[in-house]
Structure formats: structure tokens, C-alpha cells
Coordinates of C-alpha atoms in Angstrom, one line a residue:
M164 CA 0.0 0.0 0.0
W165 CA 2.8 2.5 0.9
E166 CA 4.5 1.8 -2.4
Y167 CA 1.4 2.9 -4.2
L168 CA 1.1 6.1 -2.2
K169 CA 4.6 7.1 -3.5
S170 CA 3.2 7.4 -7.0
W171 CA 2.3 10.9 -8.1
W172 CA -0.7 9.5 -10.0
V173 CA -2.2 7.8 -7.0
R174 CA -1.8 10.8 -4.8
A175 CA -3.3 13.1 -7.4
G176 CA -6.3 10.8 -7.8
L177 CA -6.8 10.6 -4.0
V178 CA -6.7 14.4 -3.7
G179 CA -9.2 14.7 -6.6
L180 CA -11.4 12.2 -4.9
V181 CA -11.3 14.0 -1.6
V182 CA -11.7 17.5 -3.0
G183 CA -14.4 16.5 -5.4
S184 CA -16.5 14.1 -3.3
G185 CA -15.7 15.3 0.2
P186 CA -18.0 18.3 0.4
L187 CA -21.0 16.3 -0.8
V188 CA -20.3 13.5 1.7
S189 CA -19.8 16.0 4.5
I190 CA -23.1 17.7 3.8
M191 CA -24.8 14.3 3.7
V192 CA -23.3 13.2 7.0
A193 CA -24.0 16.6 8.6
A194 CA -27.7 16.4 7.5
R195 CA -28.0 12.8 8.7
L196 CA -26.5 13.7 12.1
G197 CA -28.8 16.7 12.5
F198 CA -26.1 19.4 12.2
Y199 CA -27.5 20.8 9.0
H200 CA -30.6 23.0 9.0
D201 CA -32.3 21.0 6.3
P202 CA -32.8 17.2 7.0
N203 CA -33.1 16.5 3.3
P204 CA -30.6 18.8 1.5
N205 CA -30.3 19.1 -2.3
P206 CA -26.8 20.3 -2.9
V207 CA -26.9 20.4 -6.7
F208 CA -23.5 22.0 -7.2
L209 CA -21.7 19.7 -4.9
G210 CA -23.4 16.7 -6.6
M211 CA -22.2 17.9 -10.0
L212 CA -18.7 18.5 -8.6
A213 CA -18.6 15.0 -7.3
G214 CA -19.9 13.6 -10.5
L215 CA -17.3 15.4 -12.6
T216 CA -14.4 14.4 -10.4
F217 CA -15.1 10.9 -9.3
W218 CA -14.3 8.9 -12.4
P219 CA -11.2 10.8 -13.4
S220 CA -9.9 10.4 -9.9
V221 CA -10.6 6.6 -10.0
A222 CA -8.8 6.5 -13.4
L223 CA -5.8 8.3 -12.0
I224 CA -5.6 5.9 -9.0
A225 CA -5.9 2.9 -11.3
F226 CA -3.3 4.2 -13.6
G227 CA -0.9 4.9 -10.8
I228 CA -1.4 1.4 -9.3
W229 CA -0.8 -0.1 -12.8
R230 CA 2.4 1.9 -13.3
R231 CA 3.7 0.9 -9.8
R232 CA 3.0 -2.8 -10.5
K233 CA 4.7 -2.5 -13.9
Q234 CA 7.8 -0.9 -12.4
A235 CA 7.9 -3.5 -9.6
H236 CA 7.8 -6.4 -12.1
A237 CA 10.4 -4.8 -14.3
A238 CA 12.9 -4.4 -11.5

């Protein structure tokens, strides 16, 4: 696991995943726990942000893992 985190691609994908999906998840958790004024929020912008950043982030993580494995087998 630590070998994969040394990859720039994996780290960039994880940052994109957290920055893109984190705000939506935090609003959902806050609403569920009662810390948000609306018990059924509709954060459209945060949903679009998560939708636009999720798959590219997953692709970056997968590419980084693939490259690390390829480098490990070549060595």
C-alpha cells in the first residue's frame, strides 16, 4: 500500500477524490446527524462537482497502481 502512495498519479487521484466528493459527503453526513438545517438537502452544485471528479480520480488511481506494479515487475 505504501508503495502505491509514493506514486504521483495515485496521490493526485486521491486528492481529486477527496476534494471532489468530500464536500458532498460532508453535507450528507451533517444532515444525517442533524447538524445541517435541512434534513433533506439538495446540494446540486456539490453533486455535479462529485460527478465530474469521481471517475477521473478513479482512473488516476488505477493508472498509478498499474504503473507501480509494472515498475515492480520490471525491477
